[in-house]
PDB file of C-alpha atoms in Angstrom:
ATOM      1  CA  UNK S  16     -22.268  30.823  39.324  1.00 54.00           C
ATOM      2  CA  UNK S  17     -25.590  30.697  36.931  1.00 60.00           C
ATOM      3  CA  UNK S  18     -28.329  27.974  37.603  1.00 59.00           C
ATOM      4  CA  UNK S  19     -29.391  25.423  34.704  1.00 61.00           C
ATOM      5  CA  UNK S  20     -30.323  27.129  30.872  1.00 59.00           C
ATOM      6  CA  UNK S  21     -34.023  27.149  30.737  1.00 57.00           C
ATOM      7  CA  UNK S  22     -35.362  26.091  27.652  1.00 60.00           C
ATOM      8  CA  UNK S  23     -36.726  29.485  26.572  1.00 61.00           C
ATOM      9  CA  UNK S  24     -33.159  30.837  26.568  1.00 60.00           C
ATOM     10  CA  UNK S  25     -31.993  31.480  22.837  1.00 72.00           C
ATOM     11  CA  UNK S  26     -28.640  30.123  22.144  1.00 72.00           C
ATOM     12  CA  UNK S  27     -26.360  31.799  19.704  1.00 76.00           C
ATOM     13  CA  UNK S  28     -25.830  30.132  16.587  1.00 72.00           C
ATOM     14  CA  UNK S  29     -22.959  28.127  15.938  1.00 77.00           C
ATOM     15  CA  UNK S  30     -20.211  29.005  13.849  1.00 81.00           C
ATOM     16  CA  UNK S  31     -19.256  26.073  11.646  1.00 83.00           C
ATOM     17  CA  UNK S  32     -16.301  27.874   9.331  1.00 83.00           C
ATOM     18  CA  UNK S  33     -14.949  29.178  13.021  1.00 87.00           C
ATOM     19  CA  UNK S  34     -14.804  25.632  14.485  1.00 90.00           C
ATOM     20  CA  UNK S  35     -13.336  24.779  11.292  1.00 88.00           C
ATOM     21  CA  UNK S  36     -10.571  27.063  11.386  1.00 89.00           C
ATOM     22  CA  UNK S  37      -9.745  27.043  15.196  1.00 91.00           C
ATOM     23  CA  UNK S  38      -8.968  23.337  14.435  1.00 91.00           C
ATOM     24  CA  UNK S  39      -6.766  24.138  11.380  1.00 91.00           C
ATOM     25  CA  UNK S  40      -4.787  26.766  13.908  1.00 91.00           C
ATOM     26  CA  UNK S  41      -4.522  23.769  16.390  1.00 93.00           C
ATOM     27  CA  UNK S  42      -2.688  21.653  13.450  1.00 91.00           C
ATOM     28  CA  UNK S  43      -0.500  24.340  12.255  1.00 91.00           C
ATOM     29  CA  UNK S  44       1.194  24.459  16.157  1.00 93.00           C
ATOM     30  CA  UNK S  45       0.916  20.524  16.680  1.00 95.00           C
ATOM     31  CA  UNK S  46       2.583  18.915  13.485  1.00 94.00           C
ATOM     32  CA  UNK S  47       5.572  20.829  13.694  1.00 94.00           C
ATOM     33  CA  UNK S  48       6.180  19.827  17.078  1.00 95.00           C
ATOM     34  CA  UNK S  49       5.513  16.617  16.426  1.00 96.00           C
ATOM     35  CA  UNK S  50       7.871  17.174  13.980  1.00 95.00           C
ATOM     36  CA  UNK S  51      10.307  18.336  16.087  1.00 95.00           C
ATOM     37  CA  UNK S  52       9.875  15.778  18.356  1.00 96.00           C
ATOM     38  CA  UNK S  53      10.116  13.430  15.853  1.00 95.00           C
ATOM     39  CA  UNK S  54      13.910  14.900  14.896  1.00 94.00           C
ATOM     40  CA  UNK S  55      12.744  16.656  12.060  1.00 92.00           C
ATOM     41  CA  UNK S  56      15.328  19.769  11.217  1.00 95.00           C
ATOM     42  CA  UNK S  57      13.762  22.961  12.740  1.00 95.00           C
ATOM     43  CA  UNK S  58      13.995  24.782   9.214  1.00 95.00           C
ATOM     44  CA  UNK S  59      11.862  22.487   7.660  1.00 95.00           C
ATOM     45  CA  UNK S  60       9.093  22.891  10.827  1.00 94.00           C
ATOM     46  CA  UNK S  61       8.939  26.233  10.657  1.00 95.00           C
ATOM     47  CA  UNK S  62       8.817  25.753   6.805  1.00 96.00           C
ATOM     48  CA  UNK S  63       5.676  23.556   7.495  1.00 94.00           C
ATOM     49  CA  UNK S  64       4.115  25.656  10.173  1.00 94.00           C
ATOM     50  CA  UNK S  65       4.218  28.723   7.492  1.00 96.00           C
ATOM     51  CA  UNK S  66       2.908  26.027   5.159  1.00 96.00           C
ATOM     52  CA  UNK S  67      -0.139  24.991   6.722  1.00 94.00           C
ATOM     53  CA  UNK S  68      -0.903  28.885   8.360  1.00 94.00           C
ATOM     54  CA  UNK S  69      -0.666  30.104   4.843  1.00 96.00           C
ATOM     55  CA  UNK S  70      -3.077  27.034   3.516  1.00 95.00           C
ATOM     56  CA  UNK S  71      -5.508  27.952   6.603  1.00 93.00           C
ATOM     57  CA  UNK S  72      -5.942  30.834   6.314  1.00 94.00           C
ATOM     58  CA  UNK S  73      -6.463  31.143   2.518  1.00 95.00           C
ATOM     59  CA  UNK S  74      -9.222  28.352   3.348  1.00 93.00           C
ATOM     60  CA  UNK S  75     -10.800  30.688   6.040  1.00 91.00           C
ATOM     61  CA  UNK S  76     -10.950  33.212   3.785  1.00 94.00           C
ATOM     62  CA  UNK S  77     -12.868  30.892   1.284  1.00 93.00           C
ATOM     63  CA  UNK S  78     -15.163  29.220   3.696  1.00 91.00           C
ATOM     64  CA  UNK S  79     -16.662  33.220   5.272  1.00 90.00           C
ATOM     65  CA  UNK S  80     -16.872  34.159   1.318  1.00 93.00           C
ATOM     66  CA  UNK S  81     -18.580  31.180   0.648  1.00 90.00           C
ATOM     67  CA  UNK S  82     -21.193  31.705   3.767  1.00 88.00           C
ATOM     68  CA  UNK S  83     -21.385  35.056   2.973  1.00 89.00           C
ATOM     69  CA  UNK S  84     -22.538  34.827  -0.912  1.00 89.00           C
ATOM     70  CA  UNK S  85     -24.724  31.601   0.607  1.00 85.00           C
ATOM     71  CA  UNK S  86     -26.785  33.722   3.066  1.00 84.00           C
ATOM     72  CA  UNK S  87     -27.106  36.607   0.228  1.00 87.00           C
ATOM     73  CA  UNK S  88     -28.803  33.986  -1.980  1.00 87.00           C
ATOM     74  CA  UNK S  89     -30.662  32.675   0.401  1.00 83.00           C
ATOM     75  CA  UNK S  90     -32.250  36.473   0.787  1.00 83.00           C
ATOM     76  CA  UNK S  91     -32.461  36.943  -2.504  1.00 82.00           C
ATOM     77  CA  UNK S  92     -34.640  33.830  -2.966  1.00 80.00           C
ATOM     78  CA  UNK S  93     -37.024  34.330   0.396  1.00 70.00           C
ATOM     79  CA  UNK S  94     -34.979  31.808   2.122  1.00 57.00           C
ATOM     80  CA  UNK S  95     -33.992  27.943   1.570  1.00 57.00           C
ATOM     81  CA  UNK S  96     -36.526  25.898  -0.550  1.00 56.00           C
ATOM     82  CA  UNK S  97     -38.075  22.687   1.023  1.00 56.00           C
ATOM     83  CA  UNK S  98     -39.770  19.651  -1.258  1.00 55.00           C
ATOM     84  CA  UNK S  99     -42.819  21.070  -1.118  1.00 57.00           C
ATOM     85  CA  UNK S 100     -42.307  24.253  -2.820  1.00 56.00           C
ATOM     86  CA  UNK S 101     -40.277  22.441  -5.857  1.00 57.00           C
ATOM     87  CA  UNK S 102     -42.264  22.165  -8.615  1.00 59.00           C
ATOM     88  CA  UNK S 103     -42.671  18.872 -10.803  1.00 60.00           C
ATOM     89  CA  UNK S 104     -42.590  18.212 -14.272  1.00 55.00           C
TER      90      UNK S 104
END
């Protein structure tokens, strides 16, 4: 077992679009059980669970293009741009 993180320990980078779609997984194998519980036929469950995996991960696929062509622009600029650099008319 690992003592405490010291301060000076760099922590990876968190992954937004993955927490993202790890909770859109979760949904698409909770609401058709709930369904089910619910007395839902199981043809329309699965019909929902296909539903909602097909609408994830076409959304996951959006999201890591959309970081992606974010972080190339961000390169292609020298980085974000604060206030300060902004210039005023």
């Amino acid at each position: 077992m690992s003592g405490p993180r010291s301060s000076g320990d760099p922590r990876p980078a968190p992954d937004p679009v993955g927490e993202v779609i790890r909770w859109a997984a979760f949904s698409c194998v909770v609401v058709p059980v709930v369904l089910l519980w619910y007395g839902t036929a199981l043809a329309g469950a699965v019909g929902t669970a296909l539903g909602l995996t097909a609408v994830t991960a076409v959304c996951g696929l959006l999201l890591r293009r959309s970081e992606r062509c974010a972080a190339r622009c961000a390169a292609q600029r020298g980085g974000r741009h604060t206030r300060a650099q902004t210039p005023v008319d």
